[in-house]
PDB file of C-alpha atoms in Angstrom:
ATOM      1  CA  UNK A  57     149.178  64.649 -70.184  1.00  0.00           C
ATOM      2  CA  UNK A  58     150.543  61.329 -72.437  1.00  0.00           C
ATOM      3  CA  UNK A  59     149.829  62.225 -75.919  1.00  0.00           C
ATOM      4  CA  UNK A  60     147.004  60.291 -77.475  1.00  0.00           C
ATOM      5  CA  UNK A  61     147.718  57.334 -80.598  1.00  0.00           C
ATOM      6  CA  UNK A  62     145.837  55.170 -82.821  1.00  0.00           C
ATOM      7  CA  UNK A  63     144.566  52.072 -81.814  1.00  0.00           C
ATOM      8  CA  UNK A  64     146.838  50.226 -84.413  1.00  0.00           C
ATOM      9  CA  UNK A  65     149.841  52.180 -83.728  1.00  0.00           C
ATOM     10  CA  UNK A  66     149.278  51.610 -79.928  1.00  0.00           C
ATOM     11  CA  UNK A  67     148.839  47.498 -80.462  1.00  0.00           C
ATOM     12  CA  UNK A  68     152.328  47.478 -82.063  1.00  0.00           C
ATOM     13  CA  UNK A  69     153.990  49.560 -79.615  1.00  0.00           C
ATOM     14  CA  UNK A  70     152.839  47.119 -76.549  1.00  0.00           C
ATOM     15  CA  UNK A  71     153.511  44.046 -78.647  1.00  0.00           C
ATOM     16  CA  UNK A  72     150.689  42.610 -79.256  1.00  0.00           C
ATOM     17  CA  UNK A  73     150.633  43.428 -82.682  1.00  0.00           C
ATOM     18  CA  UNK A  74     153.494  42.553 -84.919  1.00  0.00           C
ATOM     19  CA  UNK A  75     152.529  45.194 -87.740  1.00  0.00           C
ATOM     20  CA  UNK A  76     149.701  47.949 -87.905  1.00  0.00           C
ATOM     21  CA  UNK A  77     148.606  45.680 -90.671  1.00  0.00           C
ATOM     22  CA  UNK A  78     148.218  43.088 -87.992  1.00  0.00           C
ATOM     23  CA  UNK A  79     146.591  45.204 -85.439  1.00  0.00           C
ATOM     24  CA  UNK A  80     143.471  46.255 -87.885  1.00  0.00           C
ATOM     25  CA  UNK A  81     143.008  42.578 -88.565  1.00  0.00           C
ATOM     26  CA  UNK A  82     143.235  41.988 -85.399  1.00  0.00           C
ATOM     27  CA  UNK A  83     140.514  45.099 -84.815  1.00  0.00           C
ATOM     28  CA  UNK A  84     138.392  43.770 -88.091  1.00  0.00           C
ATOM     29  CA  UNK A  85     137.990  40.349 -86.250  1.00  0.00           C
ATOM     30  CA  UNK A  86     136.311  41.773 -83.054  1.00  0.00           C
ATOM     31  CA  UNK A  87     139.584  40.433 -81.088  1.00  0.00           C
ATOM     32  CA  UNK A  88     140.514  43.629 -79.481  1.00  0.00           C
ATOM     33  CA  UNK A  89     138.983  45.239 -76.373  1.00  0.00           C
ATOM     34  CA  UNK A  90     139.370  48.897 -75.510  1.00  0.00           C
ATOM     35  CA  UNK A  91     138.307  49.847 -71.747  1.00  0.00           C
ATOM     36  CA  UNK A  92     136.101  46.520 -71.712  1.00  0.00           C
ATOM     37  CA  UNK A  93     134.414  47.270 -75.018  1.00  0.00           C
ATOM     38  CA  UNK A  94     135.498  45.978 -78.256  1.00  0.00           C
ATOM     39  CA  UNK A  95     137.239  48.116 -80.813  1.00  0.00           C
ATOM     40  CA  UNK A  96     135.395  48.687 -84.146  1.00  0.00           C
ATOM     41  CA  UNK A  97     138.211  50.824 -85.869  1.00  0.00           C
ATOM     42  CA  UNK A  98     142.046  50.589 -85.748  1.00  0.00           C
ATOM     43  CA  UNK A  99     142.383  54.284 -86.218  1.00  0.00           C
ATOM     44  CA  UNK A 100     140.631  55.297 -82.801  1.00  0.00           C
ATOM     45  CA  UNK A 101     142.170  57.323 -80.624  1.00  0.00           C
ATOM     46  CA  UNK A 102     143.398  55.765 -77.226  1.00  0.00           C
ATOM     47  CA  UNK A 103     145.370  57.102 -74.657  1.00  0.00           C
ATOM     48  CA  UNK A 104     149.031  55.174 -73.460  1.00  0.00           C
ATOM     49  CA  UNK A 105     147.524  54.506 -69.796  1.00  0.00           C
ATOM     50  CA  UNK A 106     143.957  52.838 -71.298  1.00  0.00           C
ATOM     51  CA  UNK A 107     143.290  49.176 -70.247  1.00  0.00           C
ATOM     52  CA  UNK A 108     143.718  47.531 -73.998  1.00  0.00           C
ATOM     53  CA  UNK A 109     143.236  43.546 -74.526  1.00  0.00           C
ATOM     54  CA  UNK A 110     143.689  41.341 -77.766  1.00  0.00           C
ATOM     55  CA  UNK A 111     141.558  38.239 -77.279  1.00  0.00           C
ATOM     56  CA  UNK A 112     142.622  34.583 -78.238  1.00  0.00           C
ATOM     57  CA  UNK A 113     142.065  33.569 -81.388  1.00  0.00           C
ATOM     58  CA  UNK A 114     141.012  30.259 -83.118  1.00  0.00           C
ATOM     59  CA  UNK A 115     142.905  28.356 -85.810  1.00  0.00           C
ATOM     60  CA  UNK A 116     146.317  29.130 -87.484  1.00  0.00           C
ATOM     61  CA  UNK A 117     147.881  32.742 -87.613  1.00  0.00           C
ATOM     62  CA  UNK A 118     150.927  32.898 -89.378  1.00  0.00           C
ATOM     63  CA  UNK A 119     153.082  36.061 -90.136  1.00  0.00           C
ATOM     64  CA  UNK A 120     150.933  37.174 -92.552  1.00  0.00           C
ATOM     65  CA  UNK A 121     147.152  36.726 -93.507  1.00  0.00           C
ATOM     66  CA  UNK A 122     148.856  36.013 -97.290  1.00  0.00           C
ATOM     67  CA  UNK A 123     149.940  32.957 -95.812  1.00  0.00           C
ATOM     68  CA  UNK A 124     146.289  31.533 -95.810  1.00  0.00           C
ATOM     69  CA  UNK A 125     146.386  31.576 -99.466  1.00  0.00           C
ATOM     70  CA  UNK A 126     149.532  29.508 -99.525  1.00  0.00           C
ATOM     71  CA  UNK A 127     148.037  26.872 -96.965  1.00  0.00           C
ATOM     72  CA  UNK A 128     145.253  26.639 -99.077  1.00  0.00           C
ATOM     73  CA  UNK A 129     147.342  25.793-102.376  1.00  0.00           C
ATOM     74  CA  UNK A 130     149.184  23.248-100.651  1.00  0.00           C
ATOM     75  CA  UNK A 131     146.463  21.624 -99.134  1.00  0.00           C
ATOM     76  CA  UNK A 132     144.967  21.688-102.707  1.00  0.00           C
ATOM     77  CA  UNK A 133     147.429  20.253-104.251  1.00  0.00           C
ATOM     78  CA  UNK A 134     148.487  16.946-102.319  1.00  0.00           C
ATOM     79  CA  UNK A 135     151.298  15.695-104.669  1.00  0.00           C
ATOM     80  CA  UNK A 136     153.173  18.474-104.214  1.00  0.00           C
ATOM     81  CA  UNK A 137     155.940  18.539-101.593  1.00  0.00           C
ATOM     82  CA  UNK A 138     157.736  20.667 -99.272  1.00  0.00           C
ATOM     83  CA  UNK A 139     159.316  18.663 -96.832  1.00  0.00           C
ATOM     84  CA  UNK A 140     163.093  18.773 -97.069  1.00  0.00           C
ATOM     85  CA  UNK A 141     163.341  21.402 -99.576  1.00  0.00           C
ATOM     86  CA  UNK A 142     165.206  24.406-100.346  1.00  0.00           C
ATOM     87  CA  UNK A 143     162.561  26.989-101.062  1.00  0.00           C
ATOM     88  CA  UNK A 144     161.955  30.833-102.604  1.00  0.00           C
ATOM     89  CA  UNK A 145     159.993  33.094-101.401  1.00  0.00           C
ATOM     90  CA  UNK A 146     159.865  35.865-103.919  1.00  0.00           C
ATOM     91  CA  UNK A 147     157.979  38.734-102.581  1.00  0.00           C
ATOM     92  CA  UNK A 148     158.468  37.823 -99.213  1.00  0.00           C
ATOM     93  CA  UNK A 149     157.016  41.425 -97.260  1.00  0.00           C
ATOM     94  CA  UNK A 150     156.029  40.002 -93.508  1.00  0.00           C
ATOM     95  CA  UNK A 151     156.527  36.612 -94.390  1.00  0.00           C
ATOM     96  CA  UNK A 152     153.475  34.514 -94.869  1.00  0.00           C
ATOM     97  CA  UNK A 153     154.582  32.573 -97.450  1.00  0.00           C
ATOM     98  CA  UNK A 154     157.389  31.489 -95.550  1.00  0.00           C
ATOM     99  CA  UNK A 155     156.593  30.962 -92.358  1.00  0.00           C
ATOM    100  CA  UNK A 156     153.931  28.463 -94.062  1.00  0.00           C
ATOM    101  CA  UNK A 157     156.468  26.644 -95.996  1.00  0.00           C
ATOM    102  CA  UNK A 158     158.961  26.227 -92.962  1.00  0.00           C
ATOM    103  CA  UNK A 159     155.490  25.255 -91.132  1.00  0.00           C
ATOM    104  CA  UNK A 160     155.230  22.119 -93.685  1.00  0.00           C
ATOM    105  CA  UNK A 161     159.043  21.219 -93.452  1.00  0.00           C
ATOM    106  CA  UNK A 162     161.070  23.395 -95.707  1.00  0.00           C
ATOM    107  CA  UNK A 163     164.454  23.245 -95.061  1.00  0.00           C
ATOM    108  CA  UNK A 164     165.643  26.540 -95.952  1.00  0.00           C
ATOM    109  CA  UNK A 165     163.394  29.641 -97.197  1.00  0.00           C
ATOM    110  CA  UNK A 166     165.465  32.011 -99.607  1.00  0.00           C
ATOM    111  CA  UNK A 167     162.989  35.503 -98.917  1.00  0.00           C
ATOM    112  CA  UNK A 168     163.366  37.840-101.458  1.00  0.00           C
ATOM    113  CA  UNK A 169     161.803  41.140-101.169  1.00  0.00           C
ATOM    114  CA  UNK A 170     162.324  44.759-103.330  1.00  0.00           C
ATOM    115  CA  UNK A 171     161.378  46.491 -99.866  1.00  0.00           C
ATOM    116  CA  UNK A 172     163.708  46.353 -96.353  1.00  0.00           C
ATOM    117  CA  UNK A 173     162.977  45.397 -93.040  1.00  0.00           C
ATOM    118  CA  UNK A 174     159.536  43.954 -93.565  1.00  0.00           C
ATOM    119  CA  UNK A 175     159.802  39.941 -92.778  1.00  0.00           C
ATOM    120  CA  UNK A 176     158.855  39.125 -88.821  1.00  0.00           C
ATOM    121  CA  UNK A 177     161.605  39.576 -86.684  1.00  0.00           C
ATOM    122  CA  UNK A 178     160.826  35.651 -85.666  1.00  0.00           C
ATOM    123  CA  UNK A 179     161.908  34.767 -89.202  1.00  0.00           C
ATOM    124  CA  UNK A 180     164.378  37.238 -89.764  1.00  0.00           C
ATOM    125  CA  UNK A 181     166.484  35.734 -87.075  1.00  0.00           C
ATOM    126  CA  UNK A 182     165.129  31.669 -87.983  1.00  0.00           C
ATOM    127  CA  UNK A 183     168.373  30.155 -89.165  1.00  0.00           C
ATOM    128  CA  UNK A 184     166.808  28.357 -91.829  1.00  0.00           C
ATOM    129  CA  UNK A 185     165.731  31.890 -93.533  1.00  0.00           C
ATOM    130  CA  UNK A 186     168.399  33.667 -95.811  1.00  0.00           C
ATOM    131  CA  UNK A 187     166.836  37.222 -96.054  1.00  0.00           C
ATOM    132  CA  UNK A 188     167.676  39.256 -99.414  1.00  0.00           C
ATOM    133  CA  UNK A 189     166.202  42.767 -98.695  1.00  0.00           C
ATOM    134  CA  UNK A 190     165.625  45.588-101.139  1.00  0.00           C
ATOM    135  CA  UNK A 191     166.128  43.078-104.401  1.00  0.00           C
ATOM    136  CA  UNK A 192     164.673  43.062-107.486  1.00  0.00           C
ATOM    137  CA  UNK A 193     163.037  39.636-108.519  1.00  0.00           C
ATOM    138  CA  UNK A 194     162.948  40.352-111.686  1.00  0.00           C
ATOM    139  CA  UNK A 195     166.854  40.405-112.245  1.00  0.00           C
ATOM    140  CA  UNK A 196     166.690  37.856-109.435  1.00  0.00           C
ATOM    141  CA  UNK A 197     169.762  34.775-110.435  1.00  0.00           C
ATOM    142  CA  UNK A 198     170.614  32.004-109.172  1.00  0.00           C
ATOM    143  CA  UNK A 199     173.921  33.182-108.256  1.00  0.00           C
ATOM    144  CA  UNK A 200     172.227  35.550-106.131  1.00  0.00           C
ATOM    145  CA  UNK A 201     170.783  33.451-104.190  1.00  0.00           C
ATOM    146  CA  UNK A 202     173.337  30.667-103.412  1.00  0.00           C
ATOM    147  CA  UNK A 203     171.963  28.311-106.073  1.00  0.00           C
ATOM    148  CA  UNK A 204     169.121  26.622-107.921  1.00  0.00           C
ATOM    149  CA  UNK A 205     165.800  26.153-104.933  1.00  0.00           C
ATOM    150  CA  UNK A 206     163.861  22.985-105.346  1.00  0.00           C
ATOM    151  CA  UNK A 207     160.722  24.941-104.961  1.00  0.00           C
ATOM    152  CA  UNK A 208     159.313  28.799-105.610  1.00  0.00           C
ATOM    153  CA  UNK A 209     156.705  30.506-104.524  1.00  0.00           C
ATOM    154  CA  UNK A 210     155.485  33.873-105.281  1.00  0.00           C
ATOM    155  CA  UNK A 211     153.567  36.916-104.233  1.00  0.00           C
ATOM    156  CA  UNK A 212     154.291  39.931-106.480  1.00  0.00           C
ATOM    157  CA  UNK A 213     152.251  43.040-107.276  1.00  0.00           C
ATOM    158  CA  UNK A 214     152.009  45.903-109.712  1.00  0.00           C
ATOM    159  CA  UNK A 215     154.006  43.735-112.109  1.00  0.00           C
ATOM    160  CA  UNK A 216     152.603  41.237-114.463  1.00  0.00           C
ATOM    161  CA  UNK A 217     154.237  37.615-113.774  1.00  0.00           C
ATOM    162  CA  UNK A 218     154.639  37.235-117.561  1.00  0.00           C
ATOM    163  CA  UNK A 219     157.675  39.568-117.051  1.00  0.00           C
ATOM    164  CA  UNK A 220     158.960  38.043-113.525  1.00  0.00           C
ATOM    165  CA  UNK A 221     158.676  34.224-114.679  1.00  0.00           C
ATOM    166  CA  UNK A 222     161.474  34.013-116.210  1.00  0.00           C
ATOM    167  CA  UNK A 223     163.900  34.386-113.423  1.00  0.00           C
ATOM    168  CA  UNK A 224     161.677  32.992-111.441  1.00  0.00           C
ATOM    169  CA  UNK A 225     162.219  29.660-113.897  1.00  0.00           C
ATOM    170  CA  UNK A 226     165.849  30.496-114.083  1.00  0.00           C
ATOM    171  CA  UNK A 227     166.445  29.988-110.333  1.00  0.00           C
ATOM    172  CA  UNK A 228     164.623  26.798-109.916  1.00  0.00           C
ATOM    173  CA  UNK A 229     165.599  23.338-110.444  1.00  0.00           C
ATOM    174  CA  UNK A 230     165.225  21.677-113.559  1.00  0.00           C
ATOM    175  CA  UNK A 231     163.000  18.789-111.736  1.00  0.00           C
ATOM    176  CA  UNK A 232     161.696  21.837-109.260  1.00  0.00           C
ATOM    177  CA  UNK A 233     158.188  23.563-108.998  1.00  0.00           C
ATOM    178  CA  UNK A 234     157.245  26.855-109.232  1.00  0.00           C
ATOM    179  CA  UNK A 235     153.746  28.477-107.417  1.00  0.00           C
ATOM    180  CA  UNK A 236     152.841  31.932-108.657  1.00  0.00           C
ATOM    181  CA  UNK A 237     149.816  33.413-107.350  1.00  0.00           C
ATOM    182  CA  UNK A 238     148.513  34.914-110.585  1.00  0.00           C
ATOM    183  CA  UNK A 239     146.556  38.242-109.691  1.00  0.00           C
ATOM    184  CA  UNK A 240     144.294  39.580-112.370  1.00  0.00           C
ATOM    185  CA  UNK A 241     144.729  43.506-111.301  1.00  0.00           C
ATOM    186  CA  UNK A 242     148.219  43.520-112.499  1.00  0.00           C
ATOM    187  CA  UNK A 243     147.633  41.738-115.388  1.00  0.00           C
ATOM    188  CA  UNK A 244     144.970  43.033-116.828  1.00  0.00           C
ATOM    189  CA  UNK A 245     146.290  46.341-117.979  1.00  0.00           C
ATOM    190  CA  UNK A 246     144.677  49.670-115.903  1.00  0.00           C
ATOM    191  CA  UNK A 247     141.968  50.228-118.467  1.00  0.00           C
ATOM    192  CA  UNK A 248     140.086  46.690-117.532  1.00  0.00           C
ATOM    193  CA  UNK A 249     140.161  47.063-113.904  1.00  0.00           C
ATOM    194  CA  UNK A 250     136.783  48.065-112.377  1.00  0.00           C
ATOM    195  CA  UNK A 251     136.120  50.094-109.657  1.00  0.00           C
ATOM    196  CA  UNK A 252     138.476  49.913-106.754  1.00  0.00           C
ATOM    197  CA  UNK A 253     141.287  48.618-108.446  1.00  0.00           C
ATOM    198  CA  UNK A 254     138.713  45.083-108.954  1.00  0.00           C
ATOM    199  CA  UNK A 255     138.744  42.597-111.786  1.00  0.00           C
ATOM    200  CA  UNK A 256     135.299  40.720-111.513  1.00  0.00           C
ATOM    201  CA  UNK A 257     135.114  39.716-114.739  1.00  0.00           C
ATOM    202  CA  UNK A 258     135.354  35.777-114.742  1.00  0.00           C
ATOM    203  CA  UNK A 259     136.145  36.248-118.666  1.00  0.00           C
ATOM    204  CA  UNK A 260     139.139  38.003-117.487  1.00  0.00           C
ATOM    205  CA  UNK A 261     140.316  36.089-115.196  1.00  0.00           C
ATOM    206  CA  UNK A 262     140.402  33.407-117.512  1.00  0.00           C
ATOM    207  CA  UNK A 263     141.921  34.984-119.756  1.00  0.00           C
ATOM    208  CA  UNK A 264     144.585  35.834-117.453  1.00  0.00           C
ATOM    209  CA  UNK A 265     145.759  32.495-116.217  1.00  0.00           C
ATOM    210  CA  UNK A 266     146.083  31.479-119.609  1.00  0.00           C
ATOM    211  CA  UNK A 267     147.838  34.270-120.266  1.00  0.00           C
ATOM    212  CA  UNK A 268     150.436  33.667-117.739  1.00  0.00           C
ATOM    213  CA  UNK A 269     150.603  29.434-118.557  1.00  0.00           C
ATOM    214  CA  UNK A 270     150.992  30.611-121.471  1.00  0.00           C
ATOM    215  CA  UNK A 271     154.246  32.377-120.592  1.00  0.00           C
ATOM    216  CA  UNK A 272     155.026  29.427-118.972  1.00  0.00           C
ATOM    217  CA  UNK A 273     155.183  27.470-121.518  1.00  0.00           C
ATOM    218  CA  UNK A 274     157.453  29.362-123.519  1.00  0.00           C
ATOM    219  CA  UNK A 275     159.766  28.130-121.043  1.00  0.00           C
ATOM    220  CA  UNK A 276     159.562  25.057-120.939  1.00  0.00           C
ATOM    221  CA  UNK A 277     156.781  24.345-118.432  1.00  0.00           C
ATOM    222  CA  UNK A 278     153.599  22.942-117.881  1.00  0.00           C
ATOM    223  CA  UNK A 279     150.636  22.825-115.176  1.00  0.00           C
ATOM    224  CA  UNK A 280     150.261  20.554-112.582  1.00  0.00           C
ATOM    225  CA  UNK A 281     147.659  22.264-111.065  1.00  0.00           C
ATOM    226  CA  UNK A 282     145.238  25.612-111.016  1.00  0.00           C
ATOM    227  CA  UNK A 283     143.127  27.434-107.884  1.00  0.00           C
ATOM    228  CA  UNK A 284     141.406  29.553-106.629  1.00  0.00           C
ATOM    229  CA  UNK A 285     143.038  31.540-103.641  1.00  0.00           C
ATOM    230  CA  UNK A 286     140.923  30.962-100.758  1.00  0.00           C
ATOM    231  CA  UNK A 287     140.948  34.317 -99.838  1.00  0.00           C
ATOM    232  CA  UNK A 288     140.703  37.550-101.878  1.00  0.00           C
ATOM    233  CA  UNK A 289     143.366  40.475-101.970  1.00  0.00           C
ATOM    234  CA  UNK A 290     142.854  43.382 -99.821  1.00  0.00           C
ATOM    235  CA  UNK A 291     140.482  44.926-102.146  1.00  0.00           C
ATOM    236  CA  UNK A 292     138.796  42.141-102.864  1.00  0.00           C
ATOM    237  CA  UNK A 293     140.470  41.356-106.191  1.00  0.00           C
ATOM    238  CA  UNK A 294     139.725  37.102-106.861  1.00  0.00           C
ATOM    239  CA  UNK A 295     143.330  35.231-107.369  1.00  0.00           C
ATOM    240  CA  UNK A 296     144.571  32.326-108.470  1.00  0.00           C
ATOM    241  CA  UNK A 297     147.630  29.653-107.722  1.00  0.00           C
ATOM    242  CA  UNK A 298     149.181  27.951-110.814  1.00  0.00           C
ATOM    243  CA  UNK A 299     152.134  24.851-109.865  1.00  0.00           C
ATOM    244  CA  UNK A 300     154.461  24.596-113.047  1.00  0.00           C
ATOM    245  CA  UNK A 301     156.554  22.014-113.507  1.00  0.00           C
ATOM    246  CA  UNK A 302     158.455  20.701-116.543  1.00  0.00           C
ATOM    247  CA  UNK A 303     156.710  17.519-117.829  1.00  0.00           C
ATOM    248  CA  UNK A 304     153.322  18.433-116.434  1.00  0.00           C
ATOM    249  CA  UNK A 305     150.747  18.680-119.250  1.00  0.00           C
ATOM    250  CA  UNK A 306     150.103  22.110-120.941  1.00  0.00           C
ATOM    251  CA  UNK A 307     147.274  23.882-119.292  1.00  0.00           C
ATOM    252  CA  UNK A 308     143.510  22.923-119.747  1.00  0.00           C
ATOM    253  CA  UNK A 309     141.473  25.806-120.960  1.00  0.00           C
ATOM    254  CA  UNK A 310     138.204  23.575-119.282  1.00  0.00           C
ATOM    255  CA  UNK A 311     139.570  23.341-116.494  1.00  0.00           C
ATOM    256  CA  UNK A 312     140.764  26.926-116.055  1.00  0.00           C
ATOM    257  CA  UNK A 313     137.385  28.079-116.951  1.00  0.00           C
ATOM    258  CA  UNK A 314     135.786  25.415-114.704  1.00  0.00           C
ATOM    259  CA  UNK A 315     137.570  27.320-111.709  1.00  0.00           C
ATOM    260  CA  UNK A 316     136.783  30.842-112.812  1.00  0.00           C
ATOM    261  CA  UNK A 317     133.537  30.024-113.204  1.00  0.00           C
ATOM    262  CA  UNK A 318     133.276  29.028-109.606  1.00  0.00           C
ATOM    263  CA  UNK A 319     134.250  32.965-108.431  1.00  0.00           C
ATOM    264  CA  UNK A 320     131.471  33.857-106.830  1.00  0.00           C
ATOM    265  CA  UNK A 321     130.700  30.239-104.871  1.00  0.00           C
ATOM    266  CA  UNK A 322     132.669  29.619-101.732  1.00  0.00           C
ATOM    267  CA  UNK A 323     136.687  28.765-101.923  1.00  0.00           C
ATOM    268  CA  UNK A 324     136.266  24.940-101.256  1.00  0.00           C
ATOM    269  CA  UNK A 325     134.562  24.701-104.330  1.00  0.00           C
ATOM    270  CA  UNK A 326     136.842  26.635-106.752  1.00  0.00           C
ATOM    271  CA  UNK A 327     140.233  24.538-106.650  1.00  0.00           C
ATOM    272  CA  UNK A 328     141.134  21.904-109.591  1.00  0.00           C
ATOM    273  CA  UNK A 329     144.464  20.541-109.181  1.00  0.00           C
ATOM    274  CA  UNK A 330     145.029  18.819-112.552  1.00  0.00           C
ATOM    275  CA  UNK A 331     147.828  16.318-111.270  1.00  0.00           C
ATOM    276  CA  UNK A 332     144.835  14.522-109.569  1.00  0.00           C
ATOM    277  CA  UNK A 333     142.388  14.963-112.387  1.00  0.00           C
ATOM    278  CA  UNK A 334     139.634  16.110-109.887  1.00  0.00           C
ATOM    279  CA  UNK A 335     138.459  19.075-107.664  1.00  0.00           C
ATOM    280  CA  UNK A 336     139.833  19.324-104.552  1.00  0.00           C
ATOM    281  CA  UNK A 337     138.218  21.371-101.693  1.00  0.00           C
ATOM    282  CA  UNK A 338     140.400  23.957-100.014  1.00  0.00           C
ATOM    283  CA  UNK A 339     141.863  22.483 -96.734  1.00  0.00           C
ATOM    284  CA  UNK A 340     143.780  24.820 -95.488  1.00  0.00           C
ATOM    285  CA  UNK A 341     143.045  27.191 -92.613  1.00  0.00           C
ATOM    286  CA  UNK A 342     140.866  30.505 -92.107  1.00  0.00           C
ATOM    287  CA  UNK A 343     142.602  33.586 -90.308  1.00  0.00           C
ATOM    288  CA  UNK A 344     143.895  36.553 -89.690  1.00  0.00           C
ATOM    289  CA  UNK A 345     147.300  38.313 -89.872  1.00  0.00           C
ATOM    290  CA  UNK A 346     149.017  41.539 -91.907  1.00  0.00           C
ATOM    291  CA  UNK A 347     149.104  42.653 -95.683  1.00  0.00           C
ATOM    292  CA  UNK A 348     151.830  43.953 -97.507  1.00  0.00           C
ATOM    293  CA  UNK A 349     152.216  46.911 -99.523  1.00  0.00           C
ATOM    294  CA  UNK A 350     154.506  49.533-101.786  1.00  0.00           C
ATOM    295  CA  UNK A 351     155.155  51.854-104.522  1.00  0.00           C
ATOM    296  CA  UNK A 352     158.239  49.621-106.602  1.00  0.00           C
ATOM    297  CA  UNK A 353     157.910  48.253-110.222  1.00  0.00           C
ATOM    298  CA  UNK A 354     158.059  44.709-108.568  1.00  0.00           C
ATOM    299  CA  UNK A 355     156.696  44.815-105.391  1.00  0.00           C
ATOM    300  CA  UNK A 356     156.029  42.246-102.787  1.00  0.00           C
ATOM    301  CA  UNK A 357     152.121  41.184-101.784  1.00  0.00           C
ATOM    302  CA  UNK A 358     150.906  40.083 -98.588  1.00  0.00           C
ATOM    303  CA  UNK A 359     152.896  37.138 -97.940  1.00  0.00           C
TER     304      UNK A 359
END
């Protein structure tokens, strides 16, 4: 008799999953059918020879549900290009991030992740993707990446970005811009973060992306724009995008708590992007795909 596996674990083996991550999104959204009947968890038990069916799905997936978030800070902020760039991805994991900014014209994604073998094999083996595997992005240089990127972009966890910015700064062009997603539980310090690993204190939050434009002004850069991420973290935690730039006007504490403020009203109402002077609805699409996840002082996120 053929030994018995997870549902998850059973999605990835046939292909239709690229990650288990993938597959329990994929199980959350009612899109997979086990003998006829639609999965409810991705850890049930199914045998190899049972009849197993992922239903089409509407909108944009991309190789990670992280890279809804980025869609949705682009599409937020309209003045701010990727077409024809050279790009960073720090804390690349499956690859959200990226495949979103090759998606919207990047010419080459630098993906730079502490962890090994994560990133889709699709972008793994897209020529425009140089892959650095298990490295550090906060000792991250230039020279170690072939150069200076006209744009970064970053999804980092259990590491504050007040410690990771500067190399982040360091490897982007003077004229360049930089796109942290600024998340509160690994900035707050453990003794403010609530239940479940949560920050839900708008006060904090706040406090928090000042903190970090702070640090970004230190070096030389201001903020273009500030959002909400229209979607939360895995457990729920509220983020944020900053864009930095040098030139751009030092952040607007108004305006940061004018966002903030907006955390418990739907996304399209919770995105200011300063370079435009106004809110700006989130644009971007709604789906599904895999989360990242690991142990190491700087560690990637879902993207």
């Amino acid at each position: 008799m053929a030994r018995r596996a997870r549902l998850d674990a059973e999605l990835v083996r046939r292909g239709l999953a690229r990650s288990r991550e993938h597959a329990a999104e994929l199980v959350a959204a009612g899109r997979v059918e086990v003998r006829g009947g639609t999965a409810t968890k991705p850890a049930t038990s199914v045998d190899p020879a049972d009849a197993i069916r992922v239903l089409e799905g509407g909108g944009v997936e991309y190789a990670s549900r992280g890279g809804h978030k980025l869609a949705g800070a682009l599409a937020a902020f309209p003045a701010l290009t990727v077409e024809g760039k050279r790009c960073l991805d720090a804390g690349a994991s499956t690859g959200g991030f990226t495949d979103v900014l090759l998606r919207a014209g990047a010419a080459r994604v630098v993906a730079v992740d502490v962890g090994y073998g994560q990133l889709v094999w699709a972008l793994r083996t897209d020529d425009r993707v140089q892959v650095h595997d298990r490295t550090n992005v906060r000792t991250l240089t230039p020279e170690d990446i072939g150069g200076q990127v006209d744009l970064t972009v970053a999804d980092l966890s259990f590491i504050s970005l007040r410690l990771v910015l500067p190399a982040l700064a360091a490897c982007t062009l003077p004229d360049g811009d930089l796109v942290p997603m600024v998340k509160p539980q690994f900035e707050v310090g453990k003794d403010r973060v609530g239940t479940g690993g949560v920050v839900r204190d708008p006060k904090l939050h706040a406090e928090v992306v000042l903190d970090v434009a702070a640090s970004a002004a230190e070096l030389g850069l201001g903020v273009a724009g500030v959002g909400r991420s229209p979607l939360p973290g895995p457990s729920g935690n509220i983020e944020f995008f900053l864009w930095l730039r040098r030139g751009a006007p030092p952040v607007d504490p108004a305006e940061v708590a004018r966002v903030v403020g907006l955390a418990g009203a739907s996304p399209a109402d919770g995105v200011v992007d300063l370079a435009a002077g106004e809110s700006a609805g989130h644009a971007g699409p709604v789906g599904s795909a895999g989360a990242g996840g690991g142990e190491s002082d700087v560690e990637d996120g879902e993207s």
